mmCIF file of C-alpha atoms and ligand atoms in Angstrom:
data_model
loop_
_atom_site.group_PDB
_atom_site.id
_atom_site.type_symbol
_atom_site.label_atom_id
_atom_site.label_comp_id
_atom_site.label_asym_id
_atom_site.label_seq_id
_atom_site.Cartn_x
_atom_site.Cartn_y
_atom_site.Cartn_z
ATOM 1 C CA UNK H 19 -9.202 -6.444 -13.540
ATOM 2 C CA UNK H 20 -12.974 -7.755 -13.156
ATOM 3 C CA UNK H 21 -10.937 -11.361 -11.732
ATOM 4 C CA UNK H 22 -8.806 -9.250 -9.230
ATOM 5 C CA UNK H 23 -12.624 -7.629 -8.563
ATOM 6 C CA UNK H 24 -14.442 -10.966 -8.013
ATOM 7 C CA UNK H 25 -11.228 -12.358 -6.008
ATOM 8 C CA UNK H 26 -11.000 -9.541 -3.645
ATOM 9 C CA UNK H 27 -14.866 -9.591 -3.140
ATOM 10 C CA UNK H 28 -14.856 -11.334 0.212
ATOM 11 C CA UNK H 29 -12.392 -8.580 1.221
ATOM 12 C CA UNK H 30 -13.964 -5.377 -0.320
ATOM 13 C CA UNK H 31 -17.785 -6.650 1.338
ATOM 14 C CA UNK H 32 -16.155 -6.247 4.727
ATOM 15 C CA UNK H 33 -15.183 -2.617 3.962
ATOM 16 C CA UNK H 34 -17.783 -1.213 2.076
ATOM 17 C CA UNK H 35 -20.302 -3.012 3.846
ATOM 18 C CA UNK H 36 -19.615 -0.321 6.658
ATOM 19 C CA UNK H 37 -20.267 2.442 4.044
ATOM 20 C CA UNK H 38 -23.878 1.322 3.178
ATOM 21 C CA UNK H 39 -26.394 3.866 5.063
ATOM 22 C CA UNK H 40 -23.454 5.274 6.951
ATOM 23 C CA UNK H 41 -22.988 8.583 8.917
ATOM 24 C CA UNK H 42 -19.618 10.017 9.156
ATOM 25 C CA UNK H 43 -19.587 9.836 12.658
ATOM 26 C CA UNK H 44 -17.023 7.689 14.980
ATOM 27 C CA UNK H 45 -18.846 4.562 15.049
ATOM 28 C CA UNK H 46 -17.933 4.597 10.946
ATOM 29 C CA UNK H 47 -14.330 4.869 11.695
ATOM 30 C CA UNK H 48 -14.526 1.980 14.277
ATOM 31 C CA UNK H 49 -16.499 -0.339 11.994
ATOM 32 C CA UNK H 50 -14.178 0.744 9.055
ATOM 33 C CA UNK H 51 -11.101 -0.450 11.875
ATOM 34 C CA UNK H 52 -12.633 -3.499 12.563
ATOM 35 C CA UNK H 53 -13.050 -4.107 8.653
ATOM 36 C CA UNK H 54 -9.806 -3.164 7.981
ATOM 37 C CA UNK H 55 -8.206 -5.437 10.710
ATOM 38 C CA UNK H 56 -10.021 -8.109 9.407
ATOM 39 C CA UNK H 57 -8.698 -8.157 6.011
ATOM 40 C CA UNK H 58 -5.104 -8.742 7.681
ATOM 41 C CA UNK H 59 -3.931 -5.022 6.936
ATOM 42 C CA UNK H 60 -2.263 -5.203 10.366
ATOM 43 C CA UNK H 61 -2.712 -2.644 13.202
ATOM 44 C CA UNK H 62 0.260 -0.481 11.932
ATOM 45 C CA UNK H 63 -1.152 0.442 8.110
ATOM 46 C CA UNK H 64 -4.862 0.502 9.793
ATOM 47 C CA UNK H 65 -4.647 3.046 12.094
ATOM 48 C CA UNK H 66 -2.242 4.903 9.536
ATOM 49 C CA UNK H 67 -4.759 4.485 6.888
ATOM 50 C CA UNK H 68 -7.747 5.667 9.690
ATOM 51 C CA UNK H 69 -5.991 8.760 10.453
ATOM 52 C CA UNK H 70 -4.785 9.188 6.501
ATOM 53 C CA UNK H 71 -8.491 9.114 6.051
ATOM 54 C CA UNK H 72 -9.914 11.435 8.858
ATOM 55 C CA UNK H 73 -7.184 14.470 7.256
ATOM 56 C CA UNK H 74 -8.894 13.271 3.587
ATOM 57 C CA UNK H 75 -12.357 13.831 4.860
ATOM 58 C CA UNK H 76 -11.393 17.555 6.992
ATOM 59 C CA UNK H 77 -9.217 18.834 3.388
ATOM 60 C CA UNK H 78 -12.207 17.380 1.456
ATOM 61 C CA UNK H 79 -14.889 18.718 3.430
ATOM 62 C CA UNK H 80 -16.650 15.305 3.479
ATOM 63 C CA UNK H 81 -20.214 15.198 4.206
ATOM 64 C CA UNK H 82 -21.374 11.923 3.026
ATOM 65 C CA UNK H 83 -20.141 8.224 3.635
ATOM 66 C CA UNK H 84 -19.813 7.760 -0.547
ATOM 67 C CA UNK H 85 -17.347 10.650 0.058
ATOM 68 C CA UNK H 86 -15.720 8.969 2.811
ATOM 69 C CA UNK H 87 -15.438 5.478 0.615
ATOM 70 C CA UNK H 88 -13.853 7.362 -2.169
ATOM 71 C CA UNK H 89 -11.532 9.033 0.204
ATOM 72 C CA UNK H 90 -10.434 5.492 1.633
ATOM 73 C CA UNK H 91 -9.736 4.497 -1.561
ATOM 74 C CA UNK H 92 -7.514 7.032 -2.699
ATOM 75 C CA UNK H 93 -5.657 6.550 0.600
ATOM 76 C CA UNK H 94 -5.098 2.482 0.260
ATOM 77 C CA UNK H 95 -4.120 3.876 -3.582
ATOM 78 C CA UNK H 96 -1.278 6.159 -1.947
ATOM 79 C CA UNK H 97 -0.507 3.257 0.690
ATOM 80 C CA UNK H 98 0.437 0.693 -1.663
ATOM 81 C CA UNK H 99 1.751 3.077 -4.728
ATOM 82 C CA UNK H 100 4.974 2.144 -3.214
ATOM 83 C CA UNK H 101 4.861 -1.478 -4.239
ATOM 84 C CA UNK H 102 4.164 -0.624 -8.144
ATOM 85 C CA UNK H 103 7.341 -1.499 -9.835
ATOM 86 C CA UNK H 104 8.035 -3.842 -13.507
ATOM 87 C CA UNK H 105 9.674 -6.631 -13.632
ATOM 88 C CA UNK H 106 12.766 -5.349 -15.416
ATOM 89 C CA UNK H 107 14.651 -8.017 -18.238
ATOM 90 C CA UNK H 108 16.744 -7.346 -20.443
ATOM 91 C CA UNK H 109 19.606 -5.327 -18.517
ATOM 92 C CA UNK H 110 21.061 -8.262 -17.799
ATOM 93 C CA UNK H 111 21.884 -11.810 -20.329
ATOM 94 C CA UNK H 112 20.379 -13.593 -19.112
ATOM 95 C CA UNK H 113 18.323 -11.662 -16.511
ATOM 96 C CA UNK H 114 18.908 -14.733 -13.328
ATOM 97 C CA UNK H 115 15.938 -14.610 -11.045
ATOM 98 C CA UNK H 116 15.462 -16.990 -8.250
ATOM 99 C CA UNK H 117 12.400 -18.401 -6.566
ATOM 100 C CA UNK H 118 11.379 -18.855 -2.566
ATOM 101 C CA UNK H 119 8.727 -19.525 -0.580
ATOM 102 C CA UNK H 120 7.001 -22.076 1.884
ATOM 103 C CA UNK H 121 5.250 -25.120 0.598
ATOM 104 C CA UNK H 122 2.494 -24.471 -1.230
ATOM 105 C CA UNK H 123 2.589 -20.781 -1.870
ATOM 106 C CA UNK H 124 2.351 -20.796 -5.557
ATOM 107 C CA UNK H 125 6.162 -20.928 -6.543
ATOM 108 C CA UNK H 126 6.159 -23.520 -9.190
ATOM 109 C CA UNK H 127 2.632 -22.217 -10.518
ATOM 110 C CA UNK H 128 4.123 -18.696 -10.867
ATOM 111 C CA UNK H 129 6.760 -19.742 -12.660
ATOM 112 C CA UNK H 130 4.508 -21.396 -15.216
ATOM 113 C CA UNK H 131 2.739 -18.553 -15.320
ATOM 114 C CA UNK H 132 5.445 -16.267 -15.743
ATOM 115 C CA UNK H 133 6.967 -18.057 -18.264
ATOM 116 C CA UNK H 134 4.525 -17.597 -20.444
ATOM 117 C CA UNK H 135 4.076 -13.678 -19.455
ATOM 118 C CA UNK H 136 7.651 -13.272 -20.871
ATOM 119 C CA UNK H 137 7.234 -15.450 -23.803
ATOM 120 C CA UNK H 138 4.423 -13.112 -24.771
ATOM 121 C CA UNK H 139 6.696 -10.138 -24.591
ATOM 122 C CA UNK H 140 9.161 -11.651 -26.747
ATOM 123 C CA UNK H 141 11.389 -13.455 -23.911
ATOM 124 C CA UNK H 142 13.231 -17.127 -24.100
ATOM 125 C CA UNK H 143 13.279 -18.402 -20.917
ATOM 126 C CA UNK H 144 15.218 -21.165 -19.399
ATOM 127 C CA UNK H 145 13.440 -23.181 -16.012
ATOM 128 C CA UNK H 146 15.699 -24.855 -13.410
ATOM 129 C CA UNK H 147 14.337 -27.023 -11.236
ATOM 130 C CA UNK H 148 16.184 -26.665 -8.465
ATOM 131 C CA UNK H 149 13.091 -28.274 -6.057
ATOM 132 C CA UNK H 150 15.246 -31.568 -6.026
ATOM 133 C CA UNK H 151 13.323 -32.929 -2.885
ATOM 134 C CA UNK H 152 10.256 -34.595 -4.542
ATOM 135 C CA UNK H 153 10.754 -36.395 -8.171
ATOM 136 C CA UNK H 154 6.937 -34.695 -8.184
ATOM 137 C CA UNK H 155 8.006 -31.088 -8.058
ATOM 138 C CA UNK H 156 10.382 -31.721 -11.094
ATOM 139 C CA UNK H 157 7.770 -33.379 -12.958
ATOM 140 C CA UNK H 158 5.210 -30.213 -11.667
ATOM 141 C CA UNK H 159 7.683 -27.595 -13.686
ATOM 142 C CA UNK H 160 8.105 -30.267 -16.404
ATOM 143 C CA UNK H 161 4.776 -29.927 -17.245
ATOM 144 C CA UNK H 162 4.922 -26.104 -16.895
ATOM 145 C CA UNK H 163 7.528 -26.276 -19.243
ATOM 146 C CA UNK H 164 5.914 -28.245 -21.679
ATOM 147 C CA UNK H 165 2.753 -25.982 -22.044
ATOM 148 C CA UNK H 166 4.879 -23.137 -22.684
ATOM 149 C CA UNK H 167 7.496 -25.139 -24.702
ATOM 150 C CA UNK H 168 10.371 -23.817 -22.855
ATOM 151 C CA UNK H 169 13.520 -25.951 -21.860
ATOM 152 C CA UNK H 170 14.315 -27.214 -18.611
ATOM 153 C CA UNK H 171 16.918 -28.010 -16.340
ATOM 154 C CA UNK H 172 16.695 -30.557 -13.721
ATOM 155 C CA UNK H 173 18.620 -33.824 -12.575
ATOM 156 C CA UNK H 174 16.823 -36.520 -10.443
ATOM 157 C CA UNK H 175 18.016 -36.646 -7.101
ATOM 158 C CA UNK H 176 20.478 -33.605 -7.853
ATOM 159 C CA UNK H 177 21.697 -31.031 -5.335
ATOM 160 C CA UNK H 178 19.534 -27.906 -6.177
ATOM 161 C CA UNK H 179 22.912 -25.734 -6.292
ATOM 162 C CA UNK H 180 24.041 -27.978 -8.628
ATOM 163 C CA UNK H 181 21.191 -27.683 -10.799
ATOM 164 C CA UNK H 182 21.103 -24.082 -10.187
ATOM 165 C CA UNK H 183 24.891 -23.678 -11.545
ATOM 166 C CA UNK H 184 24.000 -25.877 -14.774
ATOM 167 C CA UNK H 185 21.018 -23.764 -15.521
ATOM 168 C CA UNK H 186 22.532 -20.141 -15.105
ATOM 169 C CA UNK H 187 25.377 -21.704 -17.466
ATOM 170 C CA UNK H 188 23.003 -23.260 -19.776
ATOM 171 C CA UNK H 189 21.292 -20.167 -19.771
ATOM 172 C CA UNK H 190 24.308 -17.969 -20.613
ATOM 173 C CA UNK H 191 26.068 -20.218 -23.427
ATOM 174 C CA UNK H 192 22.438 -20.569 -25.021
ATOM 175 C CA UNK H 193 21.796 -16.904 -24.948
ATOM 176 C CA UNK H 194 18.670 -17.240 -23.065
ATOM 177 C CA UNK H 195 16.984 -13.971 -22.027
ATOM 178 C CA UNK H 196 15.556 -14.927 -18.566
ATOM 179 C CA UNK H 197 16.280 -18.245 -16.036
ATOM 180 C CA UNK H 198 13.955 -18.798 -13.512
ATOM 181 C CA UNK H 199 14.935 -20.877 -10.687
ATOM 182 C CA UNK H 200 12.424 -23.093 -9.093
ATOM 183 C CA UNK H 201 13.115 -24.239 -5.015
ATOM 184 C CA UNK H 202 11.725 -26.319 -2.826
ATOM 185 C CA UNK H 203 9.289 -24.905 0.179
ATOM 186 C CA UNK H 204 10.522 -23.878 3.379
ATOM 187 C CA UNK H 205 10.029 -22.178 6.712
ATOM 188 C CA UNK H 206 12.094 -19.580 7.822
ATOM 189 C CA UNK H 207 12.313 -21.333 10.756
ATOM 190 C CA UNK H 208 14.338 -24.624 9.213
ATOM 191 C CA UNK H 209 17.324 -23.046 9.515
ATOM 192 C CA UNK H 210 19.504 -25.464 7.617
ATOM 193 C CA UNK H 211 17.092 -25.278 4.826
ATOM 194 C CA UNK H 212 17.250 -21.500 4.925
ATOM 195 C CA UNK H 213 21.194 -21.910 4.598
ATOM 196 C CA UNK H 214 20.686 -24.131 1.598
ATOM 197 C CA UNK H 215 18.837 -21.161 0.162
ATOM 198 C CA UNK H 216 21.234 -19.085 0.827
ATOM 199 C CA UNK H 217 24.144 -21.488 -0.956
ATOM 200 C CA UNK H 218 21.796 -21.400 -4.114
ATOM 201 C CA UNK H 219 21.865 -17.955 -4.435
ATOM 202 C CA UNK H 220 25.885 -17.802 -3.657
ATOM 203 C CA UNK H 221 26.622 -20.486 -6.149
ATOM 204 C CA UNK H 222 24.376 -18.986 -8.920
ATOM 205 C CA UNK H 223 27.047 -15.970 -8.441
ATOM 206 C CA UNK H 224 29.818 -18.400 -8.838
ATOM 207 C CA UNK H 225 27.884 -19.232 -12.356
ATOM 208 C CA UNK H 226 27.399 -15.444 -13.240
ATOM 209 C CA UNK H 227 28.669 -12.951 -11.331
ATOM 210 C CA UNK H 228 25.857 -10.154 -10.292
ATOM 211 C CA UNK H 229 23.346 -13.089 -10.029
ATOM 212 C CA UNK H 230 20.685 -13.775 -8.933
ATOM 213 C CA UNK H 231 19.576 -10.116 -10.524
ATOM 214 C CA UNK H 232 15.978 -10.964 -8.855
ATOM 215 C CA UNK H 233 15.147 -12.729 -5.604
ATOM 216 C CA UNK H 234 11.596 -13.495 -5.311
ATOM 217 C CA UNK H 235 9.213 -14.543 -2.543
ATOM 218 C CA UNK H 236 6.241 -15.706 -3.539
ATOM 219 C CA UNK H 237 3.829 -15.515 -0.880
ATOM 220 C CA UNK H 238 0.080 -17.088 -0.445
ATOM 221 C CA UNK H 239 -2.573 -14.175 -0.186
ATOM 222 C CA UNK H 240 -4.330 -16.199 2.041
ATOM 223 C CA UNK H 241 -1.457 -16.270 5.152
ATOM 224 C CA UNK H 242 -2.433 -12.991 6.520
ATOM 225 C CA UNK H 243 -0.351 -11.084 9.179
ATOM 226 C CA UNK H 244 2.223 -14.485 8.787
ATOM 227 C CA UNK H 245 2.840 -13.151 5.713
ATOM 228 C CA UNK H 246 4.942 -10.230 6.900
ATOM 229 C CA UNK H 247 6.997 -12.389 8.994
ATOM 230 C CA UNK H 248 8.041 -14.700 5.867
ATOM 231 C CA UNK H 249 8.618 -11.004 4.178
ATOM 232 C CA UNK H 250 10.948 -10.268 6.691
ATOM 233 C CA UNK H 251 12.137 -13.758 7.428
ATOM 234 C CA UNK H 252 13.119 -14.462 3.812
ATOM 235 C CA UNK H 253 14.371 -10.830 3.026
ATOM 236 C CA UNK H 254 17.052 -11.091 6.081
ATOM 237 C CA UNK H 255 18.424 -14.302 4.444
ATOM 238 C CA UNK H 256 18.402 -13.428 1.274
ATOM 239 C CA UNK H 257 17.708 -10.097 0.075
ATOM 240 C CA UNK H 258 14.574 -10.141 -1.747
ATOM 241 C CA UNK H 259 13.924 -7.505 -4.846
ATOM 242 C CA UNK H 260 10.567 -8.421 -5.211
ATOM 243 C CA UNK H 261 6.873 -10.238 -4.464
ATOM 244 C CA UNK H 262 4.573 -12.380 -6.280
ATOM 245 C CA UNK H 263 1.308 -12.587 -4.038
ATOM 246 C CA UNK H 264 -1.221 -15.333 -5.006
ATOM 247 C CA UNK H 265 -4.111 -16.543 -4.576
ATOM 248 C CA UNK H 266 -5.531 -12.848 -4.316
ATOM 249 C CA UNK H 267 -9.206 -14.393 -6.388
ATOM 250 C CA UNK H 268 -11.177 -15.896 -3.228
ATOM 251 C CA UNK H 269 -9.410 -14.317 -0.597
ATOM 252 C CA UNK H 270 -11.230 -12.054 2.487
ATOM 253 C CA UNK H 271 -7.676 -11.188 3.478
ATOM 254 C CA UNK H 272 -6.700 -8.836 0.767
ATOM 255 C CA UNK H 273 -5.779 -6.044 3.121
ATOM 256 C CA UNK H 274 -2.647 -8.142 3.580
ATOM 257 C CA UNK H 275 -1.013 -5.858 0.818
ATOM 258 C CA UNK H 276 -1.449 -2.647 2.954
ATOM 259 C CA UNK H 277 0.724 -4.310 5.570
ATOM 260 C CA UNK H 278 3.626 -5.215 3.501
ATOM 261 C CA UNK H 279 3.394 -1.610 2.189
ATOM 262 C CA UNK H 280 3.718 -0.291 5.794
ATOM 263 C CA UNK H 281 5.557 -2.614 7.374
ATOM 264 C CA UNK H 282 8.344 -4.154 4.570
ATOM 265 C CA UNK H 283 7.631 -2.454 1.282
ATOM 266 C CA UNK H 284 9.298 -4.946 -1.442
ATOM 267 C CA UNK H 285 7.733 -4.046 -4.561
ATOM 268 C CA UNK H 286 5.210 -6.853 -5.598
ATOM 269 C CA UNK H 287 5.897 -7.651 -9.445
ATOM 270 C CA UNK H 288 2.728 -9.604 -9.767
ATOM 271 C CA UNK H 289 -0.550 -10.745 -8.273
ATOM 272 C CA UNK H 290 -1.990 -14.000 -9.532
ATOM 273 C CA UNK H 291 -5.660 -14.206 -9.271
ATOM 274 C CA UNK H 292 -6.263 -18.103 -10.403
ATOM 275 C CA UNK H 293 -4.269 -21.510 -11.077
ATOM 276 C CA UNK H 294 -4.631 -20.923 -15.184
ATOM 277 C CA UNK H 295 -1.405 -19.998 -17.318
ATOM 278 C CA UNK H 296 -2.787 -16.439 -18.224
ATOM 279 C CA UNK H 297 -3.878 -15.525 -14.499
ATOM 280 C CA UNK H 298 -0.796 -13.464 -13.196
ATOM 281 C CA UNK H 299 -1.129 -9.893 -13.392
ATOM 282 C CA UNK H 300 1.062 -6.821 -13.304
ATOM 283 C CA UNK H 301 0.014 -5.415 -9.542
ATOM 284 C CA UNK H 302 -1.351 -1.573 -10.253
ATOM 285 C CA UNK H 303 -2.131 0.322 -6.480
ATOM 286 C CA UNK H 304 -4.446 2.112 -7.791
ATOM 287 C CA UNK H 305 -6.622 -1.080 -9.607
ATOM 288 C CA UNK H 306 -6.245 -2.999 -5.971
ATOM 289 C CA UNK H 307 -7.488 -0.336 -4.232
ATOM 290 C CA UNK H 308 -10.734 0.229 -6.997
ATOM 291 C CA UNK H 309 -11.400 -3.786 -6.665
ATOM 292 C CA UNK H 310 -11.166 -3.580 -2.597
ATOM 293 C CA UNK H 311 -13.526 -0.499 -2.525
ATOM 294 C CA UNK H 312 -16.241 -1.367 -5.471
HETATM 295 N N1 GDP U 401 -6.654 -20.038 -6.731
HETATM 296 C C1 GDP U 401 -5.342 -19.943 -6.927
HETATM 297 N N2 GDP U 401 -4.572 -21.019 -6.742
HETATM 298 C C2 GDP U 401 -3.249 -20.911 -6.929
HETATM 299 C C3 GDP U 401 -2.654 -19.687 -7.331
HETATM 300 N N3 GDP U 401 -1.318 -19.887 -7.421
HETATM 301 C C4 GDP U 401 -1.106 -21.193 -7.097
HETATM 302 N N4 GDP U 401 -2.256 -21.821 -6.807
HETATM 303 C C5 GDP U 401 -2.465 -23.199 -6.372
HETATM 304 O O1 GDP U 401 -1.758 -23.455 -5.176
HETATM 305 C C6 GDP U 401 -1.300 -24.789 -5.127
HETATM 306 C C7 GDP U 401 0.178 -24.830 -4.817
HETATM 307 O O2 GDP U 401 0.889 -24.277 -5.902
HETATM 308 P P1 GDP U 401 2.399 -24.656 -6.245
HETATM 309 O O3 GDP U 401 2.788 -23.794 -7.388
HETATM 310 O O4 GDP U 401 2.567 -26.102 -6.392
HETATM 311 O O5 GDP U 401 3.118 -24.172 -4.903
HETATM 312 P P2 GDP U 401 4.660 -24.298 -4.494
HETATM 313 O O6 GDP U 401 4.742 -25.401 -3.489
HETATM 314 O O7 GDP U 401 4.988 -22.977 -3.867
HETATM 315 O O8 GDP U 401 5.441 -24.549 -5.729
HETATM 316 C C8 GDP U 401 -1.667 -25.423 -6.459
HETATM 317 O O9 GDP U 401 -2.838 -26.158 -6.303
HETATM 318 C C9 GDP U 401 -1.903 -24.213 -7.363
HETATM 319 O O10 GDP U 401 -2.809 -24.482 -8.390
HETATM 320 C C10 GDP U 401 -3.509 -18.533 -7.522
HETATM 321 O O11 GDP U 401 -3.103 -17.413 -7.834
HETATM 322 N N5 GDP U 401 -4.839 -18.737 -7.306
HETATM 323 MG MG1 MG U 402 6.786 -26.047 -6.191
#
């Protein structure tokens, strides 16, 4: 909580900054649209959240802009509710879930960091490092794999639906409760790499029928409005279930969230706030919302 607060602090002083000696009058609302448009919420859940805000304030009887901050913050609360949902495991042996995202988002760091989340709820895991293009990115989950002592799948030079297949089997015949696939970054605009995303996925059903049971983006806090288009981008060629958005300590674009909650609401499994093993976090509306508004 008090690292989602400091991340989000370059977000939050926008916002309450317009609070601070404030009238309720219109040239608060403007200010508070300005703020909100800053912080990459996107001109769809800002003016919904402006007007969700001025019927808070009339029902409320509002008189002060402490009121008024409170009010916004039960509002973003309500906005992003929608996109508070667990991580289910266990439904499925094992539970398959697969990995996507552009370069750099935070895919392989997730991983490592959700390794170890389900470790510490009792879970084996089983990585597959199906990001065959660089020998580095198999050596970047190796290492993940090591500090949580968790086996790993990966062939140098392999074809990452090959490596894919052998881990959702090595997974199955070893009784492993969760594989997590690692892939290479992409843009949804290289279309032939989006196809080879889209073979991983159908040969990991040829491994275990009804998987991948998870699809997940990960996405980089930090991208703003682009985020939304790699939502959508990556959810039309695949058929996401869920979001891990990082980077969220050190960001002034934390508004991105309201957004994806207006505009494509995938539930987001988990925030990370940090590059350690122990900074992912369940996301909780209600806690973003408190650590945007102070
Ligand atoms: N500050 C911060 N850095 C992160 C977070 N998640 C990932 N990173 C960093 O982002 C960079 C790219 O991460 P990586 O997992 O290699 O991205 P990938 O290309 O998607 O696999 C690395 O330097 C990570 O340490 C996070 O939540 N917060
Ligand atoms: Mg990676």
């Amino acid at each position: 909580m008090s690292r989602l607060k400091s991340g989000l602090r370059k977000t939050g002083t926008n916002i309450q900054a317009v609070f601070v000696n404030a009238q309720i009058d219109d040239a608060l609302y403007e200010e508070l649209e300005a703020a909100l448009l800053m912080s990459d919420a996107g001109v769809k859940a800002t003016e919904f959240l402006l007007d969700d805000l001025r019927a808070r304030v009339r029902a409320n009887m509002a008189t002060n802009a402490v009121q008024v901050r409170k009010l916004l913050g039960d509002a973003i609360a309500d906005l992003l509710k929608p996109l508070e949902k667990p991580l289910e495991i266990g439904r499925f042996t094992p539970t398959v879930i697969m990995v996507a995202g552009v370069n750099g988002a935070g895919k392989t760091t997730s991983i490592g960091k959700l390794t170890k989340h389900l470790a510490t709820e009792g879970c084996s895991v089983l990585l597959a490092a199906a990001d065959t293009f660089r020998a580095a990115a198999r050596e970047q989950l190796g290492v993940w794999a090591d500090r949580n002592t968790v086996e790993i799948i990966s062939q140098e030079g392999g074809d990452p639906s090959a490596v894919s297949f052998d881990a959702v089997n090595a997974g199955r015949a070893r009784g492993r409760d969760v594989v997590l696939v690692d892939t290479a970054g992409r843009l949804p605009t290289q279309l032939h790499l989006m196809d080879e995303l889209k073979k991983i996925k159908r040969v990991i059903g040829k491994a275990d029928a009804g998987a991948p049971h998870e699809v997940l983006l990960v996405i980089d806090g930090n991208t703003g409005q682009n985020a939304l288009a790699q939502v959508r981008a990556f959810d039309d060629a695949l058929g996401l279930t869920g979001l891990v958005v990082t980077k969220l300590d050190g960001t002034a674009k934390g508004g991105v969230l309201c957004a994806i909650a207006r505009e494509k609401p995938i539930p987001v499994y988990f925030i990370g706030v940090g590059e350690k093993l122990e900074d992912l976090e369940t996301f909780d509306a209600r806690e973003f919302a408190q650590a945007l508004l102070g």
